[in-house]
Amino acid sequence: MRILVVEDERQLARHITSALGRHGHDAHAQHDGPAGLQAALAQPPDLIVLDLNLPGLDGLEVLARLRAAGSPARVIILTARSEVEQRVKGLKAGADDYLAKPFSMEELVARVEALGRRGATPTAADLLMVADLHLDVQHRRVMRAGRAIALSPREFDLLQVLMQEPGRVFSRTELCERVWQRDHEYDTRTVEIFIARLRKKVDSGFPAPLIHTLRAVGYTIRPP
Ligand code: CA
């Protein structure tokens, strides 16, 4: 994968690019917000590892501008453990995953490759349907009432899991495991943010919502 690393701590940036390089990726680093944004727009990478605290333009702003420009790149944000609010903002702004500092390079490479794999290899050549919502697994396309909906890779994965079993209620923990492949870290807040993002894209503007919350139980998608 072509990977852009935007991280102002130069030593950390170097460690990340060389770890990714050892795993066969083509990784380059930029060390401030404006340079990172420019590099991401000039030569669109498959995936961006984006620090949030950056000089010039912070990571949230870089992410917002990339998504506004229609960038489909998968984005993993780097946050300090204490920056819960930043992480929430990053996920709302269009990041696909996050990693809390300090992290091991093995963990970073595993996350990068999990995210890359999900985008690259569809699991089945299927067309999933719930009412007027259609999801094409192979081409990773989503339409509602004939109109295309642009989803980030993780939003797509989450919708796919829900649509594979319409009417079944999924707990936040199960969605976290199925979509983020985390066995031990049950980050249910991330699931809530992604459900909110999906609702905005899939249900808003339509008279009958398809995604439903069962209080204290989980989420389901079903026809009206
Ligand atoms: Ca930083």
Short mmCIF file of C-alpha atoms and ligand atoms in Angstrom, two decimals:
data_model
loop_
_atom_site.label_atom_id
_atom_site.label_comp_id
_atom_site.label_asym_id
_atom_site.label_seq_id
_atom_site.Cartn_x
_atom_site.Cartn_y
_atom_site.Cartn_z
CA MET A 1 0.00 0.00 0.00
CA ARG A 2 1.02 3.59 -0.52
CA ILE A 3 1.02 5.07 2.97
CA LEU A 4 1.47 8.66 4.06
CA VAL A 5 2.60 9.25 7.63
CA VAL A 6 1.94 12.75 9.01
CA GLU A 7 3.75 13.06 12.32
CA ASP A 8 5.84 15.96 13.61
CA GLU A 9 7.95 13.85 15.98
CA ARG A 10 10.60 13.01 13.42
CA GLN A 11 12.04 10.01 15.22
CA LEU A 12 8.60 8.45 15.64
CA ALA A 13 7.79 9.21 11.98
CA ARG A 14 11.00 7.48 10.95
CA HIS A 15 10.22 4.42 13.08
CA ILE A 16 6.76 4.18 11.56
CA THR A 17 7.88 4.51 7.93
CA SER A 18 10.65 1.96 8.38
CA ALA A 19 8.36 -0.53 10.15
CA LEU A 20 5.82 -0.19 7.32
CA GLY A 21 8.63 -0.43 4.76
CA ARG A 22 9.81 -3.70 6.29
CA HIS A 23 6.30 -5.06 5.73
CA GLY A 24 6.44 -4.20 2.04
CA HIS A 25 4.60 -0.88 2.08
CA ASP A 26 5.64 2.27 0.29
CA ALA A 27 5.59 4.72 3.22
CA HIS A 28 6.59 8.38 3.27
CA ALA A 29 6.46 10.95 6.05
CA GLN A 30 5.50 14.61 6.27
CA HIS A 31 6.10 16.58 9.44
CA ASP A 32 3.46 19.30 9.56
CA GLY A 33 -0.21 19.77 8.68
CA PRO A 34 0.07 21.83 5.47
CA ALA A 35 2.78 19.55 3.99
CA GLY A 36 0.75 16.46 4.92
CA LEU A 37 -2.41 17.84 3.32
CA GLN A 38 -0.55 18.87 0.18
CA ALA A 39 1.13 15.45 -0.15
CA ALA A 40 -2.19 13.64 0.37
CA LEU A 41 -3.88 15.68 -2.34
CA ALA A 42 -0.98 15.65 -4.83
CA GLN A 43 -0.36 11.90 -4.73
CA PRO A 44 -3.35 10.26 -3.06
CA PRO A 45 -2.18 7.46 -0.75
CA ASP A 46 -4.17 4.31 0.05
CA LEU A 47 -3.87 4.99 3.75
CA ILE A 48 -2.82 7.86 6.00
CA VAL A 49 -1.40 7.58 9.52
CA LEU A 50 -2.30 11.00 10.89
CA ASP A 51 -1.12 12.53 14.14
CA LEU A 52 -3.63 14.98 15.60
CA ASN A 53 -1.29 17.48 17.25
CA LEU A 54 0.59 18.93 14.29
CA PRO A 55 2.15 22.31 13.62
CA GLY A 56 0.63 24.55 10.96
CA LEU A 57 -2.70 22.79 10.64
CA ASP A 58 -3.87 20.24 13.18
CA GLY A 59 -4.76 16.69 12.20
CA LEU A 60 -8.51 17.24 12.58
CA GLU A 61 -8.37 20.11 10.09
CA VAL A 62 -6.23 18.08 7.68
CA LEU A 63 -8.77 15.25 7.91
CA ALA A 64 -11.76 17.57 7.42
CA ARG A 65 -10.17 19.15 4.34
CA LEU A 66 -9.25 15.76 2.89
CA ARG A 67 -12.77 14.43 3.30
CA ALA A 68 -14.21 17.68 1.92
CA ALA A 69 -11.99 17.18 -1.14
CA GLY A 70 -13.46 13.67 -1.53
CA SER A 71 -10.36 11.73 -0.46
CA PRO A 72 -11.24 8.03 -0.10
CA ALA A 73 -7.99 7.24 1.76
CA ARG A 74 -8.28 5.12 4.88
CA VAL A 75 -7.18 7.16 7.87
CA ILE A 76 -5.78 6.02 11.21
CA ILE A 77 -5.36 8.85 13.70
CA LEU A 78 -2.71 8.90 16.42
CA THR A 79 -3.79 10.31 19.77
CA ALA A 80 -2.42 10.52 23.28
CA ARG A 81 -4.29 8.31 25.73
CA SER A 82 -5.65 11.35 27.53
CA GLU A 83 -7.12 12.87 24.35
CA VAL A 84 -10.47 11.06 24.41
CA GLU A 85 -12.29 14.13 23.13
CA GLN A 86 -9.82 14.50 20.25
CA ARG A 87 -10.29 10.88 19.29
CA VAL A 88 -14.06 11.28 19.26
CA LYS A 89 -13.72 14.38 17.07
CA GLY A 90 -11.34 12.54 14.75
CA LEU A 91 -13.72 9.63 14.28
CA LYS A 92 -16.60 12.05 13.67
CA ALA A 93 -14.49 13.93 11.12
CA GLY A 94 -14.00 10.80 9.02
CA ALA A 95 -11.15 8.73 10.47
CA ASP A 96 -11.50 4.95 10.15
CA ASP A 97 -9.54 3.90 13.21
CA TYR A 98 -7.27 5.31 15.88
CA LEU A 99 -4.23 4.28 17.83
CA ALA A 100 -3.39 5.68 21.26
CA LYS A 101 0.20 6.69 21.98
CA PRO A 102 2.36 5.02 23.05
CA PHE A 103 1.80 2.03 20.77
CA SER A 104 4.01 -0.78 19.52
CA MET A 105 5.04 -0.92 15.86
CA GLU A 106 3.53 -4.43 15.68
CA GLU A 107 0.19 -2.97 16.73
CA LEU A 108 0.44 -0.17 14.16
CA VAL A 109 1.34 -2.57 11.33
CA ALA A 110 -1.49 -4.91 12.36
CA ARG A 111 -4.02 -2.07 12.31
CA VAL A 112 -2.76 -0.74 8.99
CA GLU A 113 -2.95 -4.16 7.38
CA ALA A 114 -6.38 -4.95 8.83
CA LEU A 115 -7.71 -1.70 7.39
CA GLY A 116 -6.02 -2.28 4.05
CA ARG A 117 -7.26 -5.84 3.75
CA ARG A 118 -10.85 -4.92 4.41
CA GLY A 119 -10.79 -2.48 1.52
CA ALA A 120 -8.91 -4.66 -0.91
CA THR A 121 -10.61 -8.03 -0.76
CA PRO A 122 -14.35 -8.32 -0.70
CA THR A 123 -15.55 -11.33 1.26
CA ALA A 124 -18.41 -12.29 -1.05
CA ALA A 125 -19.79 -11.31 -4.45
CA ASP A 126 -23.12 -10.27 -3.05
CA LEU A 127 -25.72 -7.60 -3.40
CA LEU A 128 -27.34 -6.93 -0.03
CA MET A 129 -30.72 -5.19 0.15
CA VAL A 130 -32.82 -3.68 2.92
CA ALA A 131 -35.84 -1.84 1.50
CA ASP A 132 -34.45 0.71 -1.00
CA LEU A 133 -30.92 0.48 0.42
CA HIS A 134 -28.54 -1.57 -1.74
CA LEU A 135 -25.00 -2.59 -0.85
CA ASP A 136 -22.71 -4.09 -3.49
CA VAL A 137 -20.07 -6.04 -1.57
CA GLN A 138 -17.77 -6.68 -4.49
CA HIS A 139 -17.63 -3.12 -5.79
CA ARG A 140 -18.04 -1.60 -2.32
CA ARG A 141 -20.86 0.63 -3.47
CA VAL A 142 -23.96 1.74 -1.58
CA MET A 143 -27.13 3.25 -3.06
CA ARG A 144 -30.35 4.37 -1.45
CA ALA A 145 -33.39 5.07 -3.64
CA GLY A 146 -31.07 5.02 -6.64
CA ARG A 147 -28.72 7.62 -5.23
CA ALA A 148 -25.07 6.73 -4.51
CA ILE A 149 -23.89 7.13 -0.92
CA ALA A 150 -20.18 7.66 -0.27
CA LEU A 151 -18.98 5.75 2.81
CA SER A 152 -15.57 5.46 4.41
CA PRO A 153 -14.16 1.90 4.51
CA ARG A 154 -15.15 1.35 8.14
CA GLU A 155 -18.62 2.81 7.63
CA PHE A 156 -19.04 0.41 4.73
CA ASP A 157 -17.84 -2.57 6.82
CA LEU A 158 -20.25 -1.70 9.62
CA LEU A 159 -23.20 -1.33 7.26
CA GLN A 160 -22.27 -4.62 5.58
CA VAL A 161 -22.31 -6.50 8.90
CA LEU A 162 -25.74 -5.04 9.76
CA MET A 163 -27.18 -5.72 6.28
CA GLN A 164 -26.01 -9.33 6.18
CA GLU A 165 -28.63 -10.12 8.82
CA PRO A 166 -31.48 -7.59 8.64
CA GLY A 167 -33.57 -7.54 11.81
CA ARG A 168 -30.89 -9.14 13.94
CA VAL A 169 -29.79 -6.99 16.86
CA PHE A 170 -26.02 -6.58 17.19
CA SER A 171 -24.49 -5.50 20.49
CA ARG A 172 -21.88 -2.73 20.41
CA THR A 173 -19.28 -5.25 21.57
CA GLU A 174 -20.01 -7.64 18.72
CA LEU A 175 -19.88 -4.83 16.16
CA CYS A 176 -16.59 -3.69 17.63
CA GLU A 177 -15.17 -7.19 17.22
CA ARG A 178 -16.57 -7.78 13.75
CA VAL A 179 -15.67 -4.43 12.23
CA TRP A 180 -12.53 -3.36 14.10
CA GLN A 181 -11.35 -6.87 14.87
CA ARG A 182 -10.49 -5.99 18.42
CA ASP A 183 -10.79 -8.89 20.79
CA HIS A 184 -9.89 -7.22 24.04
CA GLU A 185 -10.53 -3.54 23.63
CA TYR A 186 -14.25 -3.02 23.68
CA ASP A 187 -14.47 0.56 22.57
CA THR A 188 -18.20 0.96 22.31
CA ARG A 189 -18.00 4.74 21.95
CA THR A 190 -16.37 4.25 18.54
CA VAL A 191 -19.29 2.08 17.45
CA GLU A 192 -21.75 4.78 18.56
CA ILE A 193 -19.91 7.43 16.56
CA PHE A 194 -19.89 5.27 13.44
CA ILE A 195 -23.59 4.45 13.79
CA ALA A 196 -24.26 8.20 14.01
CA ARG A 197 -22.15 8.76 10.88
CA LEU A 198 -23.99 6.00 9.03
CA ARG A 199 -27.40 7.36 10.04
CA LYS A 200 -26.48 10.77 8.72
CA LYS A 201 -25.51 9.30 5.36
CA VAL A 202 -28.04 6.48 5.00
CA ASP A 203 -31.18 7.67 6.80
CA SER A 204 -31.21 11.45 6.96
CA GLY A 205 -33.54 12.97 4.39
CA PHE A 206 -35.66 9.81 4.14
CA PRO A 207 -39.07 9.54 5.81
CA ALA A 208 -38.48 6.05 7.22
CA PRO A 209 -35.19 5.29 8.99
CA LEU A 210 -33.68 1.84 8.49
CA ILE A 211 -31.09 1.84 11.28
CA HIS A 212 -32.59 1.39 14.74
CA THR A 213 -31.20 1.56 18.27
CA LEU A 214 -32.47 -0.83 20.93
CA ARG A 215 -31.66 0.92 24.13
CA ALA A 216 -29.04 -0.92 26.19
CA VAL A 217 -29.05 -3.78 23.67
CA GLY A 218 -27.55 -2.63 20.39
CA TYR A 219 -28.36 -1.84 16.77
CA THR A 220 -30.24 -3.38 13.91
CA ILE A 221 -31.17 -2.53 10.35
CA ARG A 222 -34.60 -3.47 9.01
CA PRO A 223 -37.18 -2.37 6.46
CA PRO A 224 -39.73 0.19 7.68
CA CA B 1 2.42 15.63 17.37
#
